PDB file of C-alpha atoms in Angstrom:
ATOM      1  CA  UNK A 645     -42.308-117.434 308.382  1.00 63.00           C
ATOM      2  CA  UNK A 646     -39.441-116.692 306.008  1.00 81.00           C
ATOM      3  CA  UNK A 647     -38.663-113.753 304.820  1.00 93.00           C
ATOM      4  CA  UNK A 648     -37.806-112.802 301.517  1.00 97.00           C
ATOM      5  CA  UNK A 649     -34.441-114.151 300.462  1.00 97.00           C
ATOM      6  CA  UNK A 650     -31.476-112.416 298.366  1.00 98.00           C
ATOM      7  CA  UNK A 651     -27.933-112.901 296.992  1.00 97.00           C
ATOM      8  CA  UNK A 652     -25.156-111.924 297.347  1.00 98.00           C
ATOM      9  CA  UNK A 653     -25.685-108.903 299.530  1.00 97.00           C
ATOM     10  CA  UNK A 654     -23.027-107.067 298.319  1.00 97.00           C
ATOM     11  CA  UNK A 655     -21.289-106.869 294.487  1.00 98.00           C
ATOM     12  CA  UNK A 656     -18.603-105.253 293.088  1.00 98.00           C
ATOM     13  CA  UNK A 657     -17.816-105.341 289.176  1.00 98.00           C
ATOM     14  CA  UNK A 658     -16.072-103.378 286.636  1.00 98.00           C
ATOM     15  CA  UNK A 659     -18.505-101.640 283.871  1.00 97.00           C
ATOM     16  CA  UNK A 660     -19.436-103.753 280.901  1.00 97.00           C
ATOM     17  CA  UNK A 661     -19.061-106.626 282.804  1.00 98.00           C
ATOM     18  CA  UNK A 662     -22.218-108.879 284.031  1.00 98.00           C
ATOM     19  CA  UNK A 663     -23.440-109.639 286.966  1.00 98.00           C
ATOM     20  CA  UNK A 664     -26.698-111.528 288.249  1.00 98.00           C
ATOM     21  CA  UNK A 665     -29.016-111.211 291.416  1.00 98.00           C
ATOM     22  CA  UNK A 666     -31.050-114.054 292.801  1.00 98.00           C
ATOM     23  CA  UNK A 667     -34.212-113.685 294.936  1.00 98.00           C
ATOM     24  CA  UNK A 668     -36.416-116.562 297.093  1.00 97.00           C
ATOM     25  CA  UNK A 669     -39.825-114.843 297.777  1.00 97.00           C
ATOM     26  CA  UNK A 670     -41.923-115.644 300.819  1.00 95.00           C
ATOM     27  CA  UNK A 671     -43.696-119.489 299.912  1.00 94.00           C
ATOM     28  CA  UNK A 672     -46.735-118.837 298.497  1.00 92.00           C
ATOM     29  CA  UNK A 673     -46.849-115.740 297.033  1.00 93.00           C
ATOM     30  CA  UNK A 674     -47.474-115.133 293.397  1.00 92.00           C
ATOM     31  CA  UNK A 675     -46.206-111.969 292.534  1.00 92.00           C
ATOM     32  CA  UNK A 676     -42.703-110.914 292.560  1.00 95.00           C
ATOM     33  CA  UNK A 677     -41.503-107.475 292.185  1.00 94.00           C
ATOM     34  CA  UNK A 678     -37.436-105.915 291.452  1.00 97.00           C
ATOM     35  CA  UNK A 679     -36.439-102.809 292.626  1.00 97.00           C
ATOM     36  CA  UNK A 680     -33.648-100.146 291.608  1.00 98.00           C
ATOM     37  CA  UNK A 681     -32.864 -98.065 294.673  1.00 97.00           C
ATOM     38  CA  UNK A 682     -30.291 -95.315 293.807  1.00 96.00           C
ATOM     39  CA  UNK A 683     -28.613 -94.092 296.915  1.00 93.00           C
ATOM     40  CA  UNK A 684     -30.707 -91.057 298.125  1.00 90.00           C
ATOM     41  CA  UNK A 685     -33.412 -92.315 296.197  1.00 92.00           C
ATOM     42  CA  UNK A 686     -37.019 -94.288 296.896  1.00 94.00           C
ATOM     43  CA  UNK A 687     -37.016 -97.395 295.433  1.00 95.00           C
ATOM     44  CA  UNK A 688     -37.823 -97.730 291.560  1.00 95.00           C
ATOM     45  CA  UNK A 689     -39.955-100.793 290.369  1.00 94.00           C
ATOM     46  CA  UNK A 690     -38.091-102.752 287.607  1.00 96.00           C
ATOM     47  CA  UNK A 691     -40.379-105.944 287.044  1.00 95.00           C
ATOM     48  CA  UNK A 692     -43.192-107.240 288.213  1.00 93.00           C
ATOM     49  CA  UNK A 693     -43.696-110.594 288.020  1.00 94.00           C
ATOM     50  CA  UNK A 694     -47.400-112.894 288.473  1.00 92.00           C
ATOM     51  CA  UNK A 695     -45.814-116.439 288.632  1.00 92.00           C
ATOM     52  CA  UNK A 696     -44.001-117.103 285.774  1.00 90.00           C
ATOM     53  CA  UNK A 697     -45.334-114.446 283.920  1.00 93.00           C
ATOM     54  CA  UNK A 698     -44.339-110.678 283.633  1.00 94.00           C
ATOM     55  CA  UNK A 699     -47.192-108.536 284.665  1.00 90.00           C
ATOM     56  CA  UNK A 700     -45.118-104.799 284.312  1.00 90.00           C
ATOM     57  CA  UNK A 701     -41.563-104.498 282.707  1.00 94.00           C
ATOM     58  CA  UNK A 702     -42.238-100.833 281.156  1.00 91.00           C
ATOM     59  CA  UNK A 703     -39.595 -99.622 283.541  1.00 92.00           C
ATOM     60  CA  UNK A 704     -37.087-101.975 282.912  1.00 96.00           C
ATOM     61  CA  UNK A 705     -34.051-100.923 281.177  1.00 96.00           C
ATOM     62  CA  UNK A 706     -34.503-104.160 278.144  1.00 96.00           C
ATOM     63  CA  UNK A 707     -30.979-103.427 276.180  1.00 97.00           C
ATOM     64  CA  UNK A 708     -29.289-104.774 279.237  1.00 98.00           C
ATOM     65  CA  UNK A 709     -31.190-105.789 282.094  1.00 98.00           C
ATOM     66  CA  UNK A 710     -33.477-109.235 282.197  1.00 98.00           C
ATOM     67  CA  UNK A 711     -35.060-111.186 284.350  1.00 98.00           C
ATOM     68  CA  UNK A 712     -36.971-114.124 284.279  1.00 97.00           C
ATOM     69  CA  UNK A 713     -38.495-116.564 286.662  1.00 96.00           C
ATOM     70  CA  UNK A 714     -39.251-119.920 285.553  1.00 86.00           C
ATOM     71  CA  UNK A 715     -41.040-121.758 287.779  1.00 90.00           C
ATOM     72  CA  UNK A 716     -43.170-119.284 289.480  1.00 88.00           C
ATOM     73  CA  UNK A 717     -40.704-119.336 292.314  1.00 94.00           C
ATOM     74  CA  UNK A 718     -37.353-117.620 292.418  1.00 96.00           C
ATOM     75  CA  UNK A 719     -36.211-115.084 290.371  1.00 98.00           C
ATOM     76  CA  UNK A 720     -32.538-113.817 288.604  1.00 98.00           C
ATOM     77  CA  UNK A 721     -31.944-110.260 287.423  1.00 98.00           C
ATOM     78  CA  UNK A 722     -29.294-109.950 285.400  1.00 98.00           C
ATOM     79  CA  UNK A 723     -27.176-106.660 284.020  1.00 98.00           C
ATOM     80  CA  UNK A 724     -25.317-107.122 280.643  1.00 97.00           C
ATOM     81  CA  UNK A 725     -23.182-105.286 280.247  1.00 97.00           C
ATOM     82  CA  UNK A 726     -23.447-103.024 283.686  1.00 98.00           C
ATOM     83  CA  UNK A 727     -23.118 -98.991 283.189  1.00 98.00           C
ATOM     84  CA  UNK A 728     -21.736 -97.274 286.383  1.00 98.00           C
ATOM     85  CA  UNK A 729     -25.039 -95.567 286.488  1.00 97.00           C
ATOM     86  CA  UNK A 730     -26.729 -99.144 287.378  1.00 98.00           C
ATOM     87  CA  UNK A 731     -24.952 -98.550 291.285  1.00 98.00           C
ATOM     88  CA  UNK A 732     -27.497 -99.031 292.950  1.00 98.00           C
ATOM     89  CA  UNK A 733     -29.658-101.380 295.949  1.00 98.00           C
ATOM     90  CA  UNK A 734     -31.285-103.814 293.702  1.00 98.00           C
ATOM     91  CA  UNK A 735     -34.486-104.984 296.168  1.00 98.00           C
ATOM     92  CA  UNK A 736     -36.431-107.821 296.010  1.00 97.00           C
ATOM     93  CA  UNK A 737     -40.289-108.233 297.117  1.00 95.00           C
ATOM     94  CA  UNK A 738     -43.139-110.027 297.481  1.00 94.00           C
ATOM     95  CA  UNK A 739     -46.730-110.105 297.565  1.00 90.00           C
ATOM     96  CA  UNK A 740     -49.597-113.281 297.889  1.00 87.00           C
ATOM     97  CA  UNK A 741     -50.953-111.882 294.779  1.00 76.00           C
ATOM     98  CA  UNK A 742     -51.112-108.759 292.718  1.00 69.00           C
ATOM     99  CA  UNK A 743     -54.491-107.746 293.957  1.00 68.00           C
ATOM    100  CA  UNK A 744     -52.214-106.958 296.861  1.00 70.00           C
ATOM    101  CA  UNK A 745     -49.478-105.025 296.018  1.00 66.00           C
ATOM    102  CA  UNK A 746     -49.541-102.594 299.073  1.00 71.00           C
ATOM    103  CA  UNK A 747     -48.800-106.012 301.481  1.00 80.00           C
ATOM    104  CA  UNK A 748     -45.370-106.194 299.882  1.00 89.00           C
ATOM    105  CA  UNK A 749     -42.256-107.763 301.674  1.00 93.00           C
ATOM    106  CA  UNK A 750     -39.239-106.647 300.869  1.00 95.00           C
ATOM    107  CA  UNK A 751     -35.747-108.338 300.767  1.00 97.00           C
ATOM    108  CA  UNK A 752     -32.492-107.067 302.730  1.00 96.00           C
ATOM    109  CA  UNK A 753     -31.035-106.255 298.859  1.00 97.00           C
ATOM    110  CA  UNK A 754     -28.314-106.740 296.966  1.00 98.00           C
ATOM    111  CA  UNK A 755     -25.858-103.763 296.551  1.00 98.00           C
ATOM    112  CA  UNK A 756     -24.028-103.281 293.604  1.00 98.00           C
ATOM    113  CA  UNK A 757     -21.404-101.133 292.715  1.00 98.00           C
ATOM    114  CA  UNK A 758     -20.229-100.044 289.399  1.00 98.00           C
ATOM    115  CA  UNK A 759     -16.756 -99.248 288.675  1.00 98.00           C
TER     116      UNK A 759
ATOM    117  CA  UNK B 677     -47.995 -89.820 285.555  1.00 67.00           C
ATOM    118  CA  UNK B 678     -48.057 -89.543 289.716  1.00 73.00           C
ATOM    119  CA  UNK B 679     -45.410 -88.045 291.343  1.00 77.00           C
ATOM    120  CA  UNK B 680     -44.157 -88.202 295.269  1.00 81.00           C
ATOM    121  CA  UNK B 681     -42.445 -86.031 297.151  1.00 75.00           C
ATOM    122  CA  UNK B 682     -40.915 -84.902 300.358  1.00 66.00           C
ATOM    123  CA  UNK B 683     -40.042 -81.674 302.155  1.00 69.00           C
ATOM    124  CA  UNK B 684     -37.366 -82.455 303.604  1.00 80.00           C
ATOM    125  CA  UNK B 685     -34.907 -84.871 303.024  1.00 88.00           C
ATOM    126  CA  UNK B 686     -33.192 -84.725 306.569  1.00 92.00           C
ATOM    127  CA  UNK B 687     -34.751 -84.624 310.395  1.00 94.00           C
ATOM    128  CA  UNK B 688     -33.299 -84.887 313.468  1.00 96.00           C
ATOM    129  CA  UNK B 689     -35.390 -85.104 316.636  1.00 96.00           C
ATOM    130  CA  UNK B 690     -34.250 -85.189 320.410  1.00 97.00           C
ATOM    131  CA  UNK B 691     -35.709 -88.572 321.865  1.00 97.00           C
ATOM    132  CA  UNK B 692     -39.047 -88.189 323.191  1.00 97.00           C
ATOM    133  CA  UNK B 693     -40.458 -85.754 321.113  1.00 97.00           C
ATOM    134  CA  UNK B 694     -43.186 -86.092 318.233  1.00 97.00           C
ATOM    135  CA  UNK B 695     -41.658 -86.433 314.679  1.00 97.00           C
ATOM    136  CA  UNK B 696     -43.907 -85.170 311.456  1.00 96.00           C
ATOM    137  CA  UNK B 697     -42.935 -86.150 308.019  1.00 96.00           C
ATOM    138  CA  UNK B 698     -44.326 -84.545 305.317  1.00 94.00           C
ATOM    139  CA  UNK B 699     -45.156 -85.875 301.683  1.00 93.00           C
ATOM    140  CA  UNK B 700     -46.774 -84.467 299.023  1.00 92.00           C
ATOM    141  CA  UNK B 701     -48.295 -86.450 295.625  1.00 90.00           C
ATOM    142  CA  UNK B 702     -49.336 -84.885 292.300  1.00 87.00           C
ATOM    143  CA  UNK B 703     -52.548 -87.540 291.581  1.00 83.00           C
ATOM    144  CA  UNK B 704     -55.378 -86.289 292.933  1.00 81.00           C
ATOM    145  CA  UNK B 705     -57.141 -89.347 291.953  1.00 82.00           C
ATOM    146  CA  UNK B 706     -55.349 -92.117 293.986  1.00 83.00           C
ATOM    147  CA  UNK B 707     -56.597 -93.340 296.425  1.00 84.00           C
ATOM    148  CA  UNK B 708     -54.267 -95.154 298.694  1.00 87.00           C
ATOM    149  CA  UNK B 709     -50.962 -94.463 300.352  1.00 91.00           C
ATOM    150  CA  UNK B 710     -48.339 -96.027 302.032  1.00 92.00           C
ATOM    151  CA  UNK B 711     -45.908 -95.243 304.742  1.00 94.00           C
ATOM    152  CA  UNK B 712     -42.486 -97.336 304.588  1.00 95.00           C
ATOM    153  CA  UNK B 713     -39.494 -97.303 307.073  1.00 96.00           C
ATOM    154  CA  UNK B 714     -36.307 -98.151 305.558  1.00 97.00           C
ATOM    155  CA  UNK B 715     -33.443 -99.108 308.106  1.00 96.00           C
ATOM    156  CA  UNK B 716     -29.932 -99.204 306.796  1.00 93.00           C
ATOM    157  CA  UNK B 717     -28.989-102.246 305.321  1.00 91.00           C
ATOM    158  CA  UNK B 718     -32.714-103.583 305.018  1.00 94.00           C
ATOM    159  CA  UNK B 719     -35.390-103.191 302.820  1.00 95.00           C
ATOM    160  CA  UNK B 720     -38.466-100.920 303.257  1.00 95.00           C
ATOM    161  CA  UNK B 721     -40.780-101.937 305.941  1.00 94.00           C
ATOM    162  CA  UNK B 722     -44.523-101.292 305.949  1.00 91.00           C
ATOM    163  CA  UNK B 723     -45.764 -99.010 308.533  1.00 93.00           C
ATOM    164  CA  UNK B 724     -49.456 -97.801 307.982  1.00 93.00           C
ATOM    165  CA  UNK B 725     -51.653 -96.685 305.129  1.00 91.00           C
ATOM    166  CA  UNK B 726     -54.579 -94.640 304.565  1.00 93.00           C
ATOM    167  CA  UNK B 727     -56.943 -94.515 301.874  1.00 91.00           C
ATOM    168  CA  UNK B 728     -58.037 -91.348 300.464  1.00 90.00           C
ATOM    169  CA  UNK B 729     -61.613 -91.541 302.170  1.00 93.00           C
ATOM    170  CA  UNK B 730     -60.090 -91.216 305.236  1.00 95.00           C
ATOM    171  CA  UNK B 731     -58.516 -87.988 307.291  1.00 96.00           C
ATOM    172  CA  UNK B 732     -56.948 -89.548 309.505  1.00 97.00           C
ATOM    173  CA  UNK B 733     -55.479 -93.437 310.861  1.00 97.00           C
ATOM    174  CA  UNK B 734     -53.523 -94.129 313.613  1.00 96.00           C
ATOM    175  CA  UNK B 735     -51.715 -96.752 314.443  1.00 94.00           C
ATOM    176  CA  UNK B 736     -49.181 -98.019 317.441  1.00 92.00           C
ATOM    177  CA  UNK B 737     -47.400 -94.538 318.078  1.00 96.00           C
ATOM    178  CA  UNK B 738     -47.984 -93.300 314.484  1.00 97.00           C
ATOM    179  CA  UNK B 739     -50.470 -91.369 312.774  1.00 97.00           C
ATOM    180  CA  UNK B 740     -50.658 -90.366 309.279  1.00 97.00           C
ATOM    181  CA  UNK B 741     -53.377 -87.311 308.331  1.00 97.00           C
ATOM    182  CA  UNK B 742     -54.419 -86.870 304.576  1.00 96.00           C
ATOM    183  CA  UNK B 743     -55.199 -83.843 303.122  1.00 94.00           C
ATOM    184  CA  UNK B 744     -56.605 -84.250 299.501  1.00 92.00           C
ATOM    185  CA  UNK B 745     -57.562 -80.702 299.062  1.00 93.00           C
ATOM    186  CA  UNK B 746     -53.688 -79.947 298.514  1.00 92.00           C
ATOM    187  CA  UNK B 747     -52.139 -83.357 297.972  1.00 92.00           C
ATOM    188  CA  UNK B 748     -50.476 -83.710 301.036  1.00 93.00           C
ATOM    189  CA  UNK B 749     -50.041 -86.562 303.812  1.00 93.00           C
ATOM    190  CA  UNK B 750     -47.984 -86.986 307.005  1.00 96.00           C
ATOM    191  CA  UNK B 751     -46.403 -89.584 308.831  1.00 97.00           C
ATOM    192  CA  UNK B 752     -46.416 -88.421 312.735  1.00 98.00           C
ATOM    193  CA  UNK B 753     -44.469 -90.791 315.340  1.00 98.00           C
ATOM    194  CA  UNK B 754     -45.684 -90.197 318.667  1.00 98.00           C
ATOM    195  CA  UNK B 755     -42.340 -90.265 321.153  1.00 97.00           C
ATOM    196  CA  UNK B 756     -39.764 -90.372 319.270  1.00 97.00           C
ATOM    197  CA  UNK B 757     -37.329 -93.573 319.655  1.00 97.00           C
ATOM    198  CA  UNK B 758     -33.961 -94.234 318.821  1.00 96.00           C
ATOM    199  CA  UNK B 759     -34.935 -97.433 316.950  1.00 96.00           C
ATOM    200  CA  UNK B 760     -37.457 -94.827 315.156  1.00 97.00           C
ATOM    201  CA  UNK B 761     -33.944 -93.887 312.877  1.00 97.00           C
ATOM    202  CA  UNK B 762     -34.365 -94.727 309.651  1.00 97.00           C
ATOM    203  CA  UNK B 763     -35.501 -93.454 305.840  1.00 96.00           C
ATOM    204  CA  UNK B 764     -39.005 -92.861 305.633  1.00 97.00           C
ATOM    205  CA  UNK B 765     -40.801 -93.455 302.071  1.00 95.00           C
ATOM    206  CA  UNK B 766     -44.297 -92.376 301.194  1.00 94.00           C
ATOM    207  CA  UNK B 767     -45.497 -94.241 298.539  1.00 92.00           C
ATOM    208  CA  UNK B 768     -48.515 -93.876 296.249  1.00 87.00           C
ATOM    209  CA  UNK B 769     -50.443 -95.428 292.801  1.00 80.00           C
ATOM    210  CA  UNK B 770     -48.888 -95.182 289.908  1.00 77.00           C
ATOM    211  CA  UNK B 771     -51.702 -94.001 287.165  1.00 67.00           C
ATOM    212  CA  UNK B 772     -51.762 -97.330 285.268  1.00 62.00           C
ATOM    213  CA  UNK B 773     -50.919-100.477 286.740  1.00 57.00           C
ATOM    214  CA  UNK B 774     -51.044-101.644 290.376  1.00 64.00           C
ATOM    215  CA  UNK B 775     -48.329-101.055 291.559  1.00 78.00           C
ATOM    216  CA  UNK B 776     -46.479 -97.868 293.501  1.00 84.00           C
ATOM    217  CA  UNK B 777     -44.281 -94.584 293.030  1.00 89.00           C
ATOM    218  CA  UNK B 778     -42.319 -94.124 296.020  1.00 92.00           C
ATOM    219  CA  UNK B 779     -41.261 -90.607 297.080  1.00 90.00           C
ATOM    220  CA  UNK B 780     -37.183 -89.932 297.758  1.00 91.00           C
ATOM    221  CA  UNK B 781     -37.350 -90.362 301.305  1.00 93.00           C
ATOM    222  CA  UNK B 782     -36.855 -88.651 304.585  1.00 95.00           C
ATOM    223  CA  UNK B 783     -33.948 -89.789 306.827  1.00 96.00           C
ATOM    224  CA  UNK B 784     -35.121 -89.421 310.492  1.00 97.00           C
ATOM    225  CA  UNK B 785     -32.321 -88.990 313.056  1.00 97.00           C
ATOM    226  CA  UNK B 786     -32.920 -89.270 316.626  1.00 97.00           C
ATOM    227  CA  UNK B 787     -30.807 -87.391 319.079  1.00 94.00           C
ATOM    228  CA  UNK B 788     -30.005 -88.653 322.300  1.00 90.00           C
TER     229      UNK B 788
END
């Protein structure tokens, strides 16, 4: 079985520019989560996703972070304009559905830095 | 809302010998728990859980023991390998929602 998918693996921008991170979750499963890991940090939930709909954004930072997946599939996250406080491991995961949130399958991520 | 912690944020352990990792949570009421390894350059890993009617559950060279009288749970790794290197990341309920906190993490080092 495939794992979770991400990319790029690795991106470096200059602040107030943009930059966008996709994600392929395992086939099958319904609920897709983002992730903000700051180095020394445990991972930080951004988004949770149930299909195409968003189940838990509270976390998410709205004036310049979005994401959105439109067919219940795969996912972009996007940063507009990036802050070099948004350097961070931005993880992907996956669950069969959100009754089961503790069998989540995590992506390699994609690491971002800020400068 | 719930909190997770760790000790220690660093241990190093000569190959062979047991490791203990120590986490602490502020909830009393959740009731689930999750231990996560995190190799570098990967993304967190399930290990084991335990749910908060249960002590104690082991699994293949790992234990973790719950103690909900002081919020506290440990991840024990029985003979300690050097593929056992890694971040460690207990993770608990978050009070609304379904999904987890996770706690900062405890990089294991094994020594040789």
């Amino acid at each position: 079985e495939a794992g979770v998918a991400q990319s790029p693996r690795y991106k470096i921008i200059e602040k107030r520019q943009s930059v966008a991170f996709w994600c392929n979750p395992i086939s099958g499963h319904a609920t897709l989560y983002w992730y903000q890991q700051i180095l020394g940090q445990g991972p930080k939930l951004l988004i949770q996703f149930q299909n195409n709909g968003v189940v838990d954004d509270s976390q998410l930072p709205k004036d310049r972070f979005s994401a959105e997946r439109l067919k219940g599939v795969d996912s972009t996250l996007k940063i507009q304009p990036a802050k070099l406080e948004d350097s961070a491991v931005y993880l992907c995961a996956s669950s069969l559905d959100r009754a089961t949130p503790y069998e989540q399958y995590f992506g390699p991520g994609t690491r971002l830095t800020v400068t | 809302g719930e909190s997770v912690g760790l000790h220690l944020p660093t241990l190093s352990v000569q190959e062979g010998d047991n490791s203990i990792i120590n986490c602490a949570y502020s909830n009393s009421a959740s009731d689930y728990f999750i231990w996560y390894k995190q190799e570098s350059g990967k993304g967190p890993q399930f290990i084991i859980d335990i749910r908060s009617n249960m002590d104690k559950r082991q699994g293949q060279r790992v234990t973790v023991l719950l103690n909900k009288t002081v919020k506290h749970l440990s991840l024990q790794i029985a003979a300690t390998q050097p593929g056992d290197s890694a971040v460690y990341f207990c993770a608990a309920p978050r009070d609304y929602g379904q999904n987890f906190v996770f706690g900062p993490g405890t990089r294991l080092s094994v020594l040789p």
